[in-house]
Amino acid sequence: MYSKDLIKGTLQPIILKLLEENNKMYGYEITQRVKELTNGKIEITEGALYPMLHKLEADKILSTEKVYIGKRVRKYYHLTQNGKQVVSEKINELSDFLSTMQLIIKPKTNMI
Amino acid sequence: MYSKDLIKGTLQPIILKLLEENNKMYGYEITQRVKELTNGKIEITEGALYPMLHKLEADKILSTEKVYIGKRVRKYYHLTQNGKQVVSEKINELSDFLSTMQLIIKPKTNMI
DNA sequence: AAATATACATAAATATATTAGGTATTAAAA
DNA sequence: TTTTAATACCTAATATATTTATGTATATTT
């Protein structure tokens, strides 16, 4: 796990990126997918995830659909029309940002 | 300029990285260097910078030296013995984190 | 002479995420 | 078969980093 601070601000773009690729996902699934993709290095806490999902829904970037698996509810989130337009910009920004950060810490020798 | 949120948590490693490379720097110099290195994409605010420098000094990671340029004071910061040991770990962590983030947003085609 | 750049600093407000708690169902292990 | 772990949602109090706004003062450029 990384220092808490590093991860700050990345939660939203991570969520949006996953939803861009997977069409629809539910909260718990997102936490598991991120853990999987990052080999456990990033673990999204639910206290951060759910409020962010609710915020994105309130902002009309995501919409939801409830599905019952037996008696247990799943709340699927997917990008709205509106949301799709916003997302690629946000991902580009993140991508650009990561490059810029690489620029600053320019790893000395290891270019693949 | 990037969304404020993205930059969160990167201030400390940026400062430490610059001080690792440049031996000693003063606050204003750091803001300018970062602006320069990132082509204006990251502008460190003084309200964030100075408290962080003070914190790093309180934590014995940095120490200071005042220099007068005419009547104007400059406060140079440099890594302490202790600080040098901490820094490379922090930079490695940031570097690792950036790679992990790249993993998530994996830019489709453009590998240089 | 006025405006901009250099150089430090702090304080209130904002926003995010952590920590800690809660409910409930289903599957696996003891 | 009872207990534990996993699945699945949620919120509230706390902590903390950063922004925004403000302040002081000197040096340089227009």
mmCIF file of C-alpha atoms (C1' of nucleotides) in Angstrom:
data_model
loop_
_atom_site.group_PDB
_atom_site.id
_atom_site.type_symbol
_atom_site.label_atom_id
_atom_site.label_comp_id
_atom_site.label_asym_id
_atom_site.label_seq_id
_atom_site.Cartn_x
_atom_site.Cartn_y
_atom_site.Cartn_z
ATOM 1 C CA MET A 1 0.000 0.000 0.000
ATOM 2 C CA TYR A 2 1.114 3.475 -0.852
ATOM 3 C CA SER A 3 1.215 6.447 1.463
ATOM 4 C CA LYS A 4 -2.346 7.654 1.813
ATOM 5 C CA ASP A 5 -1.482 11.025 0.390
ATOM 6 C CA LEU A 6 -0.269 9.789 -2.962
ATOM 7 C CA ILE A 7 -3.585 8.238 -3.780
ATOM 8 C CA LYS A 8 -5.533 11.382 -3.063
ATOM 9 C CA GLY A 9 -7.263 12.804 -6.068
ATOM 10 C CA THR A 10 -6.914 9.652 -8.107
ATOM 11 C CA LEU A 11 -10.084 7.961 -6.918
ATOM 12 C CA GLN A 12 -12.401 9.770 -9.311
ATOM 13 C CA PRO A 13 -10.382 9.164 -12.487
ATOM 14 C CA ILE A 14 -9.864 5.535 -11.502
ATOM 15 C CA ILE A 15 -13.591 4.997 -11.161
ATOM 16 C CA LEU A 16 -14.304 6.736 -14.430
ATOM 17 C CA LYS A 17 -11.623 4.809 -16.286
ATOM 18 C CA LEU A 18 -12.954 1.462 -15.086
ATOM 19 C CA LEU A 19 -16.482 2.408 -16.078
ATOM 20 C CA GLU A 20 -15.297 3.522 -19.489
ATOM 21 C CA GLU A 21 -13.837 0.096 -20.077
ATOM 22 C CA ASN A 22 -16.450 -2.076 -18.424
ATOM 23 C CA ASN A 23 -19.737 -0.385 -19.250
ATOM 24 C CA LYS A 24 -21.237 -1.106 -15.853
ATOM 25 C CA MET A 25 -19.826 -2.016 -12.463
ATOM 26 C CA TYR A 26 -20.987 -2.014 -8.867
ATOM 27 C CA GLY A 27 -19.129 -0.534 -5.933
ATOM 28 C CA TYR A 28 -17.733 -3.645 -4.387
ATOM 29 C CA GLU A 29 -16.646 -4.844 -7.799
ATOM 30 C CA ILE A 30 -14.679 -1.653 -8.292
ATOM 31 C CA THR A 31 -12.773 -2.132 -5.050
ATOM 32 C CA GLN A 32 -11.894 -5.695 -6.040
ATOM 33 C CA ARG A 33 -10.904 -4.800 -9.578
ATOM 34 C CA VAL A 34 -8.585 -2.060 -8.423
ATOM 35 C CA LYS A 35 -6.960 -4.361 -5.883
ATOM 36 C CA GLU A 36 -6.537 -6.938 -8.625
ATOM 37 C CA LEU A 37 -5.159 -4.546 -11.239
ATOM 38 C CA THR A 38 -2.651 -3.061 -8.815
ATOM 39 C CA ASN A 39 -1.638 -6.297 -7.086
ATOM 40 C CA GLY A 40 -3.028 -5.041 -3.825
ATOM 41 C CA LYS A 41 -1.063 -1.818 -3.928
ATOM 42 C CA ILE A 42 -4.169 0.322 -4.105
ATOM 43 C CA GLU A 43 -7.102 -0.573 -1.913
ATOM 44 C CA ILE A 44 -10.049 1.754 -2.220
ATOM 45 C CA THR A 45 -11.817 2.238 1.074
ATOM 46 C CA GLU A 46 -15.580 2.082 1.032
ATOM 47 C CA GLY A 47 -15.820 5.286 3.028
ATOM 48 C CA ALA A 48 -14.220 7.037 0.092
ATOM 49 C CA LEU A 49 -15.797 5.063 -2.716
ATOM 50 C CA TYR A 50 -19.489 5.300 -1.962
ATOM 51 C CA PRO A 51 -19.606 9.039 -1.319
ATOM 52 C CA MET A 52 -17.692 9.574 -4.569
ATOM 53 C CA LEU A 53 -20.086 7.362 -6.519
ATOM 54 C CA HIS A 54 -23.027 9.266 -5.059
ATOM 55 C CA LYS A 55 -21.413 12.545 -5.973
ATOM 56 C CA LEU A 56 -20.812 11.436 -9.560
ATOM 57 C CA GLU A 57 -24.413 10.324 -9.768
ATOM 58 C CA ALA A 58 -25.628 13.651 -8.388
ATOM 59 C CA ASP A 59 -23.485 15.377 -11.009
ATOM 60 C CA LYS A 60 -25.211 13.329 -13.761
ATOM 61 C CA ILE A 61 -21.948 11.721 -14.766
ATOM 62 C CA LEU A 62 -23.108 8.303 -13.621
ATOM 63 C CA SER A 63 -26.511 6.684 -13.416
ATOM 64 C CA THR A 64 -27.558 3.569 -11.570
ATOM 65 C CA GLU A 65 -29.555 0.428 -11.896
ATOM 66 C CA LYS A 66 -30.393 -1.902 -9.019
ATOM 67 C CA VAL A 67 -30.143 -5.622 -9.530
ATOM 68 C CA TYR A 68 -31.109 -8.260 -7.018
ATOM 69 C CA ILE A 69 -28.921 -11.327 -6.636
ATOM 70 C CA GLY A 70 -31.137 -13.460 -4.463
ATOM 71 C CA LYS A 71 -32.041 -11.108 -1.641
ATOM 72 C CA ARG A 72 -28.853 -9.112 -1.914
ATOM 73 C CA VAL A 73 -28.864 -5.865 -3.842
ATOM 74 C CA ARG A 74 -26.256 -4.704 -6.284
ATOM 75 C CA LYS A 75 -26.166 -1.147 -7.529
ATOM 76 C CA TYR A 76 -24.654 -0.962 -10.968
ATOM 77 C CA TYR A 77 -23.151 2.294 -12.114
ATOM 78 C CA HIS A 78 -22.604 3.321 -15.701
ATOM 79 C CA LEU A 79 -21.599 6.460 -17.549
ATOM 80 C CA THR A 80 -24.373 8.745 -18.738
ATOM 81 C CA GLN A 81 -24.320 10.349 -22.168
ATOM 82 C CA ASN A 82 -23.088 13.448 -20.452
ATOM 83 C CA GLY A 83 -20.554 11.441 -18.483
ATOM 84 C CA LYS A 84 -18.970 9.894 -21.546
ATOM 85 C CA GLN A 85 -18.070 13.318 -22.848
ATOM 86 C CA VAL A 86 -16.440 14.287 -19.584
ATOM 87 C CA VAL A 87 -14.502 11.104 -19.004
ATOM 88 C CA SER A 88 -12.016 11.072 -21.854
ATOM 89 C CA GLU A 89 -10.909 14.575 -20.942
ATOM 90 C CA LYS A 90 -10.358 13.520 -17.352
ATOM 91 C CA ILE A 91 -8.411 10.450 -18.370
ATOM 92 C CA ASN A 92 -6.279 12.488 -20.756
ATOM 93 C CA GLU A 93 -5.569 14.902 -17.975
ATOM 94 C CA LEU A 94 -4.513 12.109 -15.652
ATOM 95 C CA SER A 95 -2.350 10.557 -18.335
ATOM 96 C CA ASP A 96 -0.705 13.903 -19.017
ATOM 97 C CA PHE A 97 -0.213 14.456 -15.314
ATOM 98 C CA LEU A 98 1.500 11.096 -14.880
ATOM 99 C CA SER A 99 3.889 11.917 -17.716
ATOM 100 C CA THR A 100 4.678 15.257 -16.153
ATOM 101 C CA MET A 101 5.394 13.611 -12.825
ATOM 102 C CA GLN A 102 7.695 11.131 -14.549
ATOM 103 C CA LEU A 103 9.457 14.146 -15.981
ATOM 104 C CA ILE A 104 10.176 15.431 -12.524
ATOM 105 C CA ILE A 105 11.413 12.212 -11.041
ATOM 106 C CA LYS A 106 12.946 11.025 -14.345
ATOM 107 C CA PRO A 107 14.105 7.523 -13.448
ATOM 108 C CA LYS A 108 17.813 7.565 -14.195
ATOM 109 C CA THR A 109 18.467 4.542 -16.345
ATOM 110 C CA ASN A 110 15.559 2.159 -16.724
ATOM 111 C CA MET A 111 13.771 2.989 -19.941
ATOM 112 C CA ILE A 112 12.231 -0.183 -21.277
ATOM 113 C CA MET B 1 -2.854 23.538 -14.897
ATOM 114 C CA TYR B 2 -4.145 20.229 -13.708
ATOM 115 C CA SER B 3 -7.210 19.704 -11.568
ATOM 116 C CA LYS B 4 -6.233 20.596 -8.017
ATOM 117 C CA ASP B 5 -7.044 17.133 -6.776
ATOM 118 C CA LEU B 6 -4.550 15.319 -8.957
ATOM 119 C CA ILE B 7 -1.644 17.210 -7.538
ATOM 120 C CA LYS B 8 -2.572 16.424 -3.971
ATOM 121 C CA GLY B 9 -0.053 14.294 -2.204
ATOM 122 C CA THR B 10 2.708 14.918 -4.715
ATOM 123 C CA LEU B 11 4.017 18.111 -3.160
ATOM 124 C CA GLN B 12 6.237 16.410 -0.617
ATOM 125 C CA PRO B 13 7.960 13.990 -2.994
ATOM 126 C CA ILE B 14 8.457 16.802 -5.506
ATOM 127 C CA ILE B 15 10.201 18.929 -2.921
ATOM 128 C CA LEU B 16 12.355 16.037 -1.764
ATOM 129 C CA LYS B 17 13.287 15.064 -5.304
ATOM 130 C CA LEU B 18 14.378 18.574 -6.179
ATOM 131 C CA LEU B 19 16.452 18.822 -3.024
ATOM 132 C CA GLU B 20 18.055 15.480 -3.747
ATOM 133 C CA GLU B 21 19.216 16.778 -7.098
ATOM 134 C CA ASN B 22 20.088 20.327 -6.183
ATOM 135 C CA ASN B 23 21.606 20.076 -2.722
ATOM 136 C CA LYS B 24 20.017 23.265 -1.516
ATOM 137 C CA MET B 25 17.096 25.380 -2.672
ATOM 138 C CA TYR B 26 14.888 28.096 -1.240
ATOM 139 C CA GLY B 27 11.121 28.133 -1.337
ATOM 140 C CA TYR B 28 10.541 30.584 -4.106
ATOM 141 C CA GLU B 29 13.162 28.818 -6.190
ATOM 142 C CA ILE B 30 11.261 25.554 -5.802
ATOM 143 C CA THR B 31 8.031 27.075 -7.091
ATOM 144 C CA GLN B 32 9.845 28.452 -10.120
ATOM 145 C CA ARG B 33 11.747 25.266 -10.837
ATOM 146 C CA VAL B 34 8.582 23.191 -10.767
ATOM 147 C CA LYS B 35 6.795 25.621 -13.069
ATOM 148 C CA GLU B 36 9.775 25.451 -15.401
ATOM 149 C CA LEU B 37 10.131 21.672 -15.361
ATOM 150 C CA THR B 38 6.440 21.124 -16.013
ATOM 151 C CA ASN B 39 5.960 23.911 -18.552
ATOM 152 C CA GLY B 40 3.584 25.669 -16.224
ATOM 153 C CA LYS B 41 1.385 22.650 -15.731
ATOM 154 C CA ILE B 42 2.140 22.426 -12.041
ATOM 155 C CA GLU B 43 2.243 25.611 -10.020
ATOM 156 C CA ILE B 44 2.957 25.089 -6.361
ATOM 157 C CA THR B 45 1.059 27.540 -4.216
ATOM 158 C CA GLU B 46 2.953 29.235 -1.447
ATOM 159 C CA GLY B 47 0.196 28.435 1.022
ATOM 160 C CA ALA B 48 0.955 24.772 0.469
ATOM 161 C CA LEU B 49 4.706 25.019 0.037
ATOM 162 C CA TYR B 50 5.800 26.882 3.131
ATOM 163 C CA PRO B 51 3.821 24.854 5.647
ATOM 164 C CA MET B 52 5.184 21.684 4.045
ATOM 165 C CA LEU B 53 8.759 22.952 4.228
ATOM 166 C CA HIS B 54 8.235 23.831 7.868
ATOM 167 C CA LYS B 55 6.836 20.397 8.553
ATOM 168 C CA LEU B 56 9.770 18.670 6.873
ATOM 169 C CA GLU B 57 12.123 20.787 8.910
ATOM 170 C CA ALA B 58 10.267 19.950 12.129
ATOM 171 C CA ASP B 59 10.558 16.278 11.170
ATOM 172 C CA LYS B 60 14.339 16.660 10.823
ATOM 173 C CA ILE B 61 14.229 15.740 7.169
ATOM 174 C CA LEU B 62 15.307 19.201 6.100
ATOM 175 C CA SER B 63 17.447 21.811 7.744
ATOM 176 C CA THR B 64 17.811 25.454 6.889
ATOM 177 C CA GLU B 65 20.308 28.183 6.447
ATOM 178 C CA LYS B 66 19.455 31.845 6.094
ATOM 179 C CA VAL B 67 21.257 33.913 3.528
ATOM 180 C CA TYR B 68 20.868 37.634 2.990
ATOM 181 C CA ILE B 69 20.779 38.973 -0.520
ATOM 182 C CA GLY B 70 21.076 42.682 0.200
ATOM 183 C CA LYS B 71 18.358 43.202 2.776
ATOM 184 C CA ARG B 72 16.187 40.379 1.528
ATOM 185 C CA VAL B 73 16.354 37.026 3.237
ATOM 186 C CA ARG B 74 16.525 33.671 1.576
ATOM 187 C CA LYS B 75 15.969 30.504 3.525
ATOM 188 C CA TYR B 76 17.829 27.637 1.936
ATOM 189 C CA TYR B 77 16.624 24.133 2.626
ATOM 190 C CA HIS B 78 18.710 21.019 2.310
ATOM 191 C CA LEU B 79 18.383 17.358 3.225
ATOM 192 C CA THR B 80 19.681 16.284 6.603
ATOM 193 C CA GLN B 81 21.664 13.070 7.052
ATOM 194 C CA ASN B 82 18.447 11.537 8.280
ATOM 195 C CA GLY B 83 16.542 13.051 5.376
ATOM 196 C CA LYS B 84 18.777 11.509 2.748
ATOM 197 C CA GLN B 85 17.915 8.069 3.993
ATOM 198 C CA VAL B 86 14.209 8.772 3.816
ATOM 199 C CA VAL B 87 14.147 10.409 0.418
ATOM 200 C CA SER B 88 15.083 7.608 -1.913
ATOM 201 C CA GLU B 89 12.376 5.433 -0.406
ATOM 202 C CA LYS B 90 9.813 8.147 -0.964
ATOM 203 C CA ILE B 91 10.910 8.670 -4.542
ATOM 204 C CA ASN B 92 10.809 4.954 -5.213
ATOM 205 C CA GLU B 93 7.328 4.840 -3.806
ATOM 206 C CA LEU B 94 6.202 7.672 -6.056
ATOM 207 C CA SER B 95 7.817 6.068 -9.059
ATOM 208 C CA ASP B 96 6.127 2.768 -8.269
ATOM 209 C CA PHE B 97 2.824 4.544 -7.766
ATOM 210 C CA LEU B 98 3.068 6.275 -11.139
ATOM 211 C CA SER B 99 3.717 2.946 -12.837
ATOM 212 C CA THR B 100 0.732 1.445 -11.096
ATOM 213 C CA MET B 101 -1.468 4.303 -12.217
ATOM 214 C CA GLN B 102 -0.221 3.857 -15.787
ATOM 215 C CA LEU B 103 -1.272 0.247 -15.414
ATOM 216 C CA ILE B 104 -4.805 1.300 -14.687
ATOM 217 C CA ILE B 105 -5.166 3.811 -17.467
ATOM 218 C CA LYS B 106 -2.891 1.865 -19.839
ATOM 219 C CA PRO B 107 -2.735 4.217 -22.828
ATOM 220 C CA LYS B 108 -4.006 2.081 -25.683
ATOM 221 C CA THR B 109 -1.441 2.476 -28.419
ATOM 222 C CA ASN B 110 1.208 5.098 -27.819
ATOM 223 C CA MET B 111 4.242 3.397 -26.379
ATOM 224 C CA ILE B 112 7.255 5.371 -27.438
ATOM 225 C "C1'" DA C 1 6.696 56.550 -10.382
ATOM 226 C "C1'" DA C 2 4.255 52.515 -10.816
ATOM 227 C "C1'" DA C 3 4.059 47.848 -11.679
ATOM 228 C "C1'" DT C 4 6.033 43.489 -11.436
ATOM 229 C "C1'" DA C 5 9.045 40.048 -9.494
ATOM 230 C "C1'" DT C 6 11.304 38.266 -5.585
ATOM 231 C "C1'" DA C 7 10.821 36.222 -0.918
ATOM 232 C "C1'" DC C 8 9.057 35.103 3.221
ATOM 233 C "C1'" DA C 9 4.726 33.857 6.046
ATOM 234 C "C1'" DT C 10 -0.041 32.593 8.209
ATOM 235 C "C1'" DA C 11 -5.150 31.775 8.712
ATOM 236 C "C1'" DA C 12 -9.843 30.560 7.310
ATOM 237 C "C1'" DA C 13 -12.316 27.802 4.322
ATOM 238 C "C1'" DT C 14 -12.800 23.782 1.497
ATOM 239 C "C1'" DA C 15 -12.566 19.135 0.126
ATOM 240 C "C1'" DT C 16 -11.083 14.265 0.364
ATOM 241 C "C1'" DA C 17 -10.131 10.385 2.380
ATOM 242 C "C1'" DT C 18 -9.414 7.700 6.766
ATOM 243 C "C1'" DT C 19 -11.220 5.545 10.508
ATOM 244 C "C1'" DA C 20 -14.846 3.541 12.591
ATOM 245 C "C1'" DG C 21 -19.108 2.208 12.795
ATOM 246 C "C1'" DG C 22 -23.625 0.009 11.029
ATOM 247 C "C1'" DT C 23 -26.954 -3.540 8.495
ATOM 248 C "C1'" DA C 24 -27.741 -7.735 5.993
ATOM 249 C "C1'" DT C 25 -27.084 -11.888 2.856
ATOM 250 C "C1'" DT C 26 -24.343 -15.790 1.153
ATOM 251 C "C1'" DA C 27 -20.543 -18.984 1.096
ATOM 252 C "C1'" DA C 28 -16.830 -21.467 3.225
ATOM 253 C "C1'" DA C 29 -14.442 -23.431 7.058
ATOM 254 C "C1'" DA C 30 -14.133 -25.260 11.759
ATOM 255 C "C1'" DT D 1 -23.694 -26.802 12.433
ATOM 256 C "C1'" DT D 2 -22.040 -22.960 14.153
ATOM 257 C "C1'" DT D 3 -18.738 -19.566 13.300
ATOM 258 C "C1'" DT D 4 -16.029 -16.956 10.224
ATOM 259 C "C1'" DA D 5 -15.126 -14.739 5.985
ATOM 260 C "C1'" DA D 6 -16.775 -12.752 1.899
ATOM 261 C "C1'" DT D 7 -20.154 -10.078 -0.481
ATOM 262 C "C1'" DA D 8 -22.691 -5.661 -0.678
ATOM 263 C "C1'" DC D 9 -24.550 -1.584 0.630
ATOM 264 C "C1'" DC D 10 -24.172 2.821 3.652
ATOM 265 C "C1'" DT D 11 -22.988 7.129 6.837
ATOM 266 C "C1'" DA D 12 -20.692 10.104 10.398
ATOM 267 C "C1'" DA D 13 -16.800 12.024 12.896
ATOM 268 C "C1'" DT D 14 -12.221 12.965 12.403
ATOM 269 C "C1'" DA D 15 -7.977 14.217 10.330
ATOM 270 C "C1'" DT D 16 -5.319 16.539 7.042
ATOM 271 C "C1'" DA D 17 -3.695 18.715 2.750
ATOM 272 C "C1'" DT D 18 -4.426 22.293 -0.188
ATOM 273 C "C1'" DT D 19 -6.712 26.493 -1.889
ATOM 274 C "C1'" DT D 20 -7.812 31.004 -1.370
ATOM 275 C "C1'" DA D 21 -6.944 35.130 0.637
ATOM 276 C "C1'" DT D 22 -4.080 38.119 2.976
ATOM 277 C "C1'" DG D 23 0.029 40.255 4.833
ATOM 278 C "C1'" DT D 24 4.872 42.321 4.886
ATOM 279 C "C1'" DA D 25 8.964 43.890 2.578
ATOM 280 C "C1'" DT D 26 12.771 44.470 -0.880
ATOM 281 C "C1'" DA D 27 14.505 44.615 -5.686
ATOM 282 C "C1'" DT D 28 13.933 45.199 -10.419
ATOM 283 C "C1'" DT D 29 11.827 46.519 -14.624
ATOM 284 C "C1'" DT D 30 8.833 49.446 -17.387
#
